[in-house]
Amino acid sequence: MKTQVQTEVDTAAETDVNPFMVYHFGKIKNDGNASMRNLLGGKGANLAEMSSIGIPVPPGFTIPTTMCTYYNEKGQVLPNELKDEVNEAIKLMEEQTGTEFGSESNPLLVSVRSGARVSMPGMMDTVLNLGLTDIAVQGLATKTNNERMAYDSYRRFIVMYADVVKGFNGEDFEHIIDAAKAKAGVEQDTELNIEQLKEICLELKELYAKLSGEDFPQEPREQLYSAINAVFDSWNTERAMLYRKIQNIPSDWGTAVNVQAMAFGNKGVTSATGVAFTRNPSTGEKTYFGEYLINAQGEDVVAGIRTPLPISAESAKAKGLEKQSMEEVMPETFAELTAVFETLEQHYTDMQDVEFTVEEEKLYILQTRNGKRSGFAQVKIAVDMVEEGLVDEKTALGRVEPGSIEQMLSPIFKAEDKANAKDQLIGRGLNAGPGAASGVVALTAKKAEWYKEQGFPCVLVRTDTSPSDFGGMMAAEGVLTVRGGATSHAAVVARQFGKPCVCGLTGLLVNEENKTITFGNQVIKEGDNISIDGCTGEVFFCKIETSPSEISQAFIEKCIDPKDSEVCGHYEKIMTWADKFRTLKIRTNADTARDLNVALSLGAEGVGLTRVEHMFSDEQRLLLLRQVMLAKDEEIKTLALNHIEHFLKDDFSALFQTLDGRPATVRLLDPPMHEFMPHSDGDTAKTAKAIKVTEAELKSSLGDMAEHNPMLGFRGCRLGILKPELTRVQVRAILTAALELNNALIPCKPEIMVPIIMHENELIHQRNLIDKVAEELFAELNIKVAYSVGTMIELPRAALQADEIAKHADFFSFGTNDLTQTTLGISRDDANHFLPTYKNGVSDPLTGTGNFEVYPDDPFQTLDQSGVGKLVQVGVKGGRSTSENLKIGICGEHGGDPASIDFFHRTGLDYVSCSPYRVPVARLSAALSAIRN
Ligand code: PEP
Ligand code: MG
């Protein structure tokens, strides 16, 4: 087994004080290594690491992330000394490359790129070909004997500089190039000749001068200082901030800036540029997966402006592009490249995402990073790497995000549904992000966001995507692009966020003006239905219903054999390893045998919460509860209670039978009463009849019962104390069901849980009542069954008084939904009026900008660890101070949230209980917590 190179974020603080303002990389001077990513960013750290292991990397230097923090704290200024260090570093690059900044015979050109601790693909800015001036462009032409390439690079630089450094609208500059192509009667940039390119450069500079009021800068160092500032500025663009929010990346991490000598992929037919993954990032297969463009620069591939060609002969053949792959066109360089892939994978022991450039047959590696991959690929690569002996099981598990398991469980299109829609199948693009998506066509990111707000699932359809489409991609169910390959921005982002994505559907015409999309003679409009299959690349102009995933089909519906599904095989392996390392037990919240069966198929080890009130959703049963609560006639009440005991017993029997000896926690009734009372006139009339009172009498009783804050009102144990007959029938039903099972030799020891306890006396009351009812029942039936009585801890006072409460409880279960509601004073029902705004950020009173985040997460989804979490810790400590081995679980929604599960693991809980479909995520999260802590 190899020692793994540290590539994950090193949270152990690297030194705060930064002794250098620049860190060199390259053969001659190399200051960094892969473990310094907090300081140098992922890109900078890996450039240094690659240099040190002999990978061909053009030399350069990294300005660390601490400088970005400085820049932002000091109001967008950098220390004066930085310029001196940058100038020194440039000198060293000049020495190493034998070039000179601004030279008329042999100019140094550099790229200036961002690079944070964790990769944020396409979210920040880059400037290429920096150093070109009216003089240097001639120097480049002379040196390379390639005047066309020199002016091609110059025009690219002017546009990028205007866009990134000056913030001018890039499209205004692109218009000049489009107009020149139209005038020359050519379609591709590569078809423009030298004179046309020179003319374009002149026009671009004129537009620049007009917009900025000054000439295009002719001093390379000035260009460089401005570009460094611009890259630091791009840390705070809207899209970068949105990305950070979604990915939970702290805004004070900052980005590094990497300045690197340019390698030229646009020097003619022996030059090229490309992006490749050492394995397929969509499926996880162990095949070289990448794309390249001859005579082009890196941005052309990443931005998806030209559809690139596959690097491997096999993929080219599969796409009908015989003889066009890099493997066939540049066989020697391809062999060199794949040797580098092997070295990198072995060195980093992970799948790599590599950017490369071939300059007149010489290969350069410009970047490597751990490749982003779909959930399916995460799982397959993890499993394969263990089998290849590259990593151990723990490391492999650490490479699988809990969300990817959710992706594996998400719906697909069934083969027969696709066959039925075959007349609407319009084509097949690249299967860039697995999964099925169906919805209405949205042609812009804004429109996708709008559809989402209106509640319509949509598919974002774009000619190509740019990072500014990020918000729309997040809002859409899936993404379809006309151009761009499987390494384009759209594909990388889609895979990362589990969005189904089809790229490069050549032949599709997107007309934003007419709001139509056309393929051949088929036209549909924005708002019409479309379906995309990101596993196969198929696109249909119609709606196709999605169906359960292979995992659902194999383990829940049991309609396919898991042995016939590779996905199921991988899933089972990951889950087996997870179960091996986790210490937390995983239970489920289930109210019916059906839900419970789903949860058990997905690995639940018992029930942590059955909400008895959910057994009253049927109209007839609801009426019975209303009779108990509202009838004046005792006979009606008694009859209703008998019925309730009867059907509850049947429901519990079904649950206990399904559990087959696993633990079962049944929580006594906890209905916020308003949810169970009649609201419409028709319902009121029916209820009045059932309880034999007039409608007016019923309305009067309802008026008496009405509460302003039902969530803080007559619910939980308060109901059981004031209406003991309700506790009585529930306990009888639970215990009779358990007795029946025991008689059938199925072990069953129910755990009866009392809700909404705030004072130990409430629990004492209910416990005494439960024990008395049990005693009576056992005497009546002449047989006993073991049971335990515990309580929910879901009010702050209960957590604070846990030591007293534990004297009367056999177990605790934290109800973090109510504990959050009552600790934060935010109603579970009304939080949406303001919480999303708190999370998205409001206007900052000091700066007037809209990025003051009041509260970072939804506390009802992910536990507020510093507030509610503290109460959980107090509750655990208090409970166990009275009863050392007190069993403690959690059954609020947070039981299925990975970050919260990590907290519960660290706090020493015995189990988490979550909804059935989150069980696999909880199993994996629990294992990851055990491995981490
Ligand atoms: C809770 O409060 O966390 C809980 C599980 O109970 P309920 O959601 O039913 O109030
Ligand atoms: Mg509750």
mmCIF file of N, CA, C and O in Angstrom, residues 746-782:
data_model
loop_
_atom_site.group_PDB
_atom_site.id
_atom_site.type_symbol
_atom_site.label_atom_id
_atom_site.label_comp_id
_atom_site.label_asym_id
_atom_site.label_seq_id
_atom_site.Cartn_x
_atom_site.Cartn_y
_atom_site.Cartn_z
ATOM 1 N N ILE A 746 -41.735 -14.642 18.086
ATOM 2 C CA ILE A 746 -40.954 -13.551 17.491
ATOM 3 C C ILE A 746 -40.633 -12.580 18.629
ATOM 4 O O ILE A 746 -41.556 -12.034 19.241
ATOM 5 N N PRO A 747 -39.336 -12.379 18.936
ATOM 6 C CA PRO A 747 -39.036 -11.514 20.081
ATOM 7 C C PRO A 747 -39.492 -10.079 19.821
ATOM 8 O O PRO A 747 -39.387 -9.590 18.696
ATOM 9 N N CYS A 748 -40.005 -9.456 20.846
ATOM 10 C CA CYS A 748 -40.435 -8.063 20.695
ATOM 11 C C CYS A 748 -40.462 -7.408 22.071
ATOM 12 O O CYS A 748 -41.191 -7.857 22.956
ATOM 13 N N LYS A 749 -39.625 -6.389 22.233
ATOM 14 C CA LYS A 749 -39.619 -5.669 23.509
ATOM 15 C C LYS A 749 -39.811 -4.186 23.189
ATOM 16 O O LYS A 749 -38.841 -3.465 22.910
ATOM 17 N N PRO A 750 -41.061 -3.750 23.138
ATOM 18 C CA PRO A 750 -41.306 -2.374 22.680
ATOM 19 C C PRO A 750 -40.723 -1.323 23.617
ATOM 20 O O PRO A 750 -40.635 -1.525 24.822
ATOM 21 N N GLU A 751 -40.314 -0.213 22.988
ATOM 22 C CA GLU A 751 -39.814 0.933 23.762
ATOM 23 C C GLU A 751 -40.877 2.011 23.644
ATOM 24 O O GLU A 751 -41.159 2.502 22.544
ATOM 25 N N ILE A 752 -41.507 2.333 24.771
ATOM 26 C CA ILE A 752 -42.612 3.309 24.744
ATOM 27 C C ILE A 752 -42.032 4.684 25.085
ATOM 28 O O ILE A 752 -41.375 4.855 26.118
ATOM 29 N N MET A 753 -42.280 5.632 24.186
ATOM 30 C CA MET A 753 -41.597 6.923 24.347
ATOM 31 C C MET A 753 -42.620 8.046 24.593
ATOM 32 O O MET A 753 -43.615 8.164 23.886
ATOM 33 N N VAL A 754 -42.324 8.856 25.589
ATOM 34 C CA VAL A 754 -43.239 9.926 25.979
ATOM 35 C C VAL A 754 -42.727 11.258 25.397
ATOM 36 O O VAL A 754 -41.564 11.605 25.607
ATOM 37 N N PRO A 755 -43.584 11.979 24.669
ATOM 38 C CA PRO A 755 -43.112 13.209 24.002
ATOM 39 C C PRO A 755 -43.303 14.485 24.816
ATOM 40 O O PRO A 755 -44.098 14.521 25.757
ATOM 41 N N ILE A 756 -42.567 15.522 24.426
ATOM 42 C CA ILE A 756 -42.718 16.898 24.942
ATOM 43 C C ILE A 756 -42.669 16.963 26.473
ATOM 44 O O ILE A 756 -43.528 17.555 27.127
ATOM 45 N N ILE A 757 -41.672 16.320 27.038
ATOM 46 C CA ILE A 757 -41.479 16.406 28.490
ATOM 47 C C ILE A 757 -40.673 17.670 28.805
ATOM 48 O O ILE A 757 -39.658 17.924 28.160
ATOM 49 N N MET A 758 -41.140 18.461 29.759
ATOM 50 C CA MET A 758 -40.289 19.583 30.185
ATOM 51 C C MET A 758 -39.932 19.461 31.660
ATOM 52 O O MET A 758 -38.976 20.041 32.132
ATOM 53 N N HIS A 759 -40.720 18.647 32.404
ATOM 54 C CA HIS A 759 -40.484 18.486 33.841
ATOM 55 C C HIS A 759 -40.538 17.003 34.169
ATOM 56 O O HIS A 759 -41.358 16.275 33.595
ATOM 57 N N GLU A 760 -39.685 16.561 35.117
ATOM 58 C CA GLU A 760 -39.656 15.133 35.425
ATOM 59 C C GLU A 760 -41.013 14.612 35.905
ATOM 60 O O GLU A 760 -41.366 13.453 35.676
ATOM 61 N N ASN A 761 -41.823 15.494 36.542
ATOM 62 C CA ASN A 761 -43.135 15.044 37.029
ATOM 63 C C ASN A 761 -44.031 14.576 35.889
ATOM 64 O O ASN A 761 -44.871 13.693 36.069
ATOM 65 N N GLU A 762 -43.868 15.209 34.737
ATOM 66 C CA GLU A 762 -44.678 14.778 33.590
ATOM 67 C C GLU A 762 -44.331 13.339 33.232
ATOM 68 O O GLU A 762 -45.209 12.520 32.959
ATOM 69 N N LEU A 763 -43.036 13.045 33.261
ATOM 70 C CA LEU A 763 -42.623 11.681 32.912
ATOM 71 C C LEU A 763 -43.041 10.697 34.008
ATOM 72 O O LEU A 763 -43.513 9.599 33.715
ATOM 73 N N ILE A 764 -42.892 11.142 35.260
ATOM 74 C CA ILE A 764 -43.297 10.252 36.364
ATOM 75 C C ILE A 764 -44.772 9.883 36.195
ATOM 76 O O ILE A 764 -45.158 8.719 36.282
ATOM 77 N N HIS A 765 -45.597 10.896 35.890
ATOM 78 C CA HIS A 765 -47.030 10.655 35.718
ATOM 79 C C HIS A 765 -47.279 9.630 34.618
ATOM 80 O O HIS A 765 -47.975 8.627 34.813
ATOM 81 N N GLN A 766 -46.696 9.849 33.481
ATOM 82 C CA GLN A 766 -46.969 8.970 32.347
ATOM 83 C C GLN A 766 -46.376 7.572 32.575
ATOM 84 O O GLN A 766 -46.977 6.578 32.218
ATOM 85 N N ARG A 767 -45.212 7.533 33.186
ATOM 86 C CA ARG A 767 -44.582 6.234 33.458
ATOM 87 C C ARG A 767 -45.457 5.418 34.426
ATOM 88 O O ARG A 767 -45.686 4.222 34.209
ATOM 89 N N ASN A 768 -45.922 6.088 35.485
ATOM 90 C CA ASN A 768 -46.792 5.383 36.436
ATOM 91 C C ASN A 768 -48.036 4.851 35.737
ATOM 92 O O ASN A 768 -48.475 3.720 35.970
ATOM 93 N N LEU A 769 -48.577 5.688 34.878
ATOM 94 C CA LEU A 769 -49.794 5.287 34.152
ATOM 95 C C LEU A 769 -49.498 4.085 33.247
ATOM 96 O O LEU A 769 -50.245 3.097 33.230
ATOM 97 N N ILE A 770 -48.389 4.159 32.523
ATOM 98 C CA ILE A 770 -48.020 3.065 31.606
ATOM 99 C C ILE A 770 -47.843 1.765 32.399
ATOM 100 O O ILE A 770 -48.379 0.708 32.038
ATOM 101 N N ASP A 771 -47.106 1.849 33.526
ATOM 102 C CA ASP A 771 -46.856 0.635 34.329
ATOM 103 C C ASP A 771 -48.160 0.065 34.880
ATOM 104 O O ASP A 771 -48.360 -1.147 34.913
ATOM 105 N N LYS A 772 -49.065 0.958 35.274
ATOM 106 C CA LYS A 772 -50.343 0.493 35.839
ATOM 107 C C LYS A 772 -51.176 -0.214 34.758
ATOM 108 O O LYS A 772 -51.709 -1.296 34.981
ATOM 109 N N VAL A 773 -51.242 0.413 33.595
ATOM 110 C CA VAL A 773 -52.016 -0.191 32.498
ATOM 111 C C VAL A 773 -51.411 -1.555 32.143
ATOM 112 O O VAL A 773 -52.128 -2.540 31.905
ATOM 113 N N ALA A 774 -50.078 -1.609 32.121
ATOM 114 C CA ALA A 774 -49.404 -2.875 31.772
ATOM 115 C C ALA A 774 -49.739 -3.955 32.786
ATOM 116 O O ALA A 774 -50.091 -5.084 32.426
ATOM 117 N N GLU A 775 -49.654 -3.556 34.047
ATOM 118 C CA GLU A 775 -49.954 -4.524 35.116
ATOM 119 C C GLU A 775 -51.362 -5.090 34.955
ATOM 120 O O GLU A 775 -51.586 -6.294 35.019
ATOM 121 N N GLU A 776 -52.310 -4.184 34.729
ATOM 122 C CA GLU A 776 -53.709 -4.609 34.562
ATOM 123 C C GLU A 776 -53.854 -5.556 33.374
ATOM 124 O O GLU A 776 -54.522 -6.586 33.449
ATOM 125 N N LEU A 777 -53.194 -5.186 32.292
ATOM 126 C CA LEU A 777 -53.305 -5.999 31.082
ATOM 127 C C LEU A 777 -52.697 -7.381 31.288
ATOM 128 O O LEU A 777 -53.275 -8.402 30.905
ATOM 129 N N PHE A 778 -51.511 -7.404 31.948
ATOM 130 C CA PHE A 778 -50.848 -8.694 32.174
ATOM 131 C C PHE A 778 -51.713 -9.574 33.075
ATOM 132 O O PHE A 778 -51.798 -10.791 32.882
ATOM 133 N N ALA A 779 -52.380 -8.926 34.066
ATOM 134 C CA ALA A 779 -53.262 -9.694 34.952
ATOM 135 C C ALA A 779 -54.442 -10.237 34.150
ATOM 136 O O ALA A 779 -54.833 -11.401 34.283
ATOM 137 N N GLU A 780 -54.968 -9.397 33.285
ATOM 138 C CA GLU A 780 -56.149 -9.761 32.481
ATOM 139 C C GLU A 780 -55.818 -10.941 31.554
ATOM 140 O O GLU A 780 -56.602 -11.879 31.410
ATOM 141 N N LEU A 781 -54.615 -10.912 30.970
ATOM 142 C CA LEU A 781 -54.268 -11.945 29.987
ATOM 143 C C LEU A 781 -53.436 -13.081 30.592
ATOM 144 O O LEU A 781 -53.124 -14.051 29.904
ATOM 145 N N ASN A 782 -53.045 -12.832 31.818
ATOM 146 C CA ASN A 782 -52.240 -13.832 32.514
ATOM 147 C C ASN A 782 -50.916 -14.126 31.808
ATOM 148 O O ASN A 782 -50.467 -15.261 31.728
#
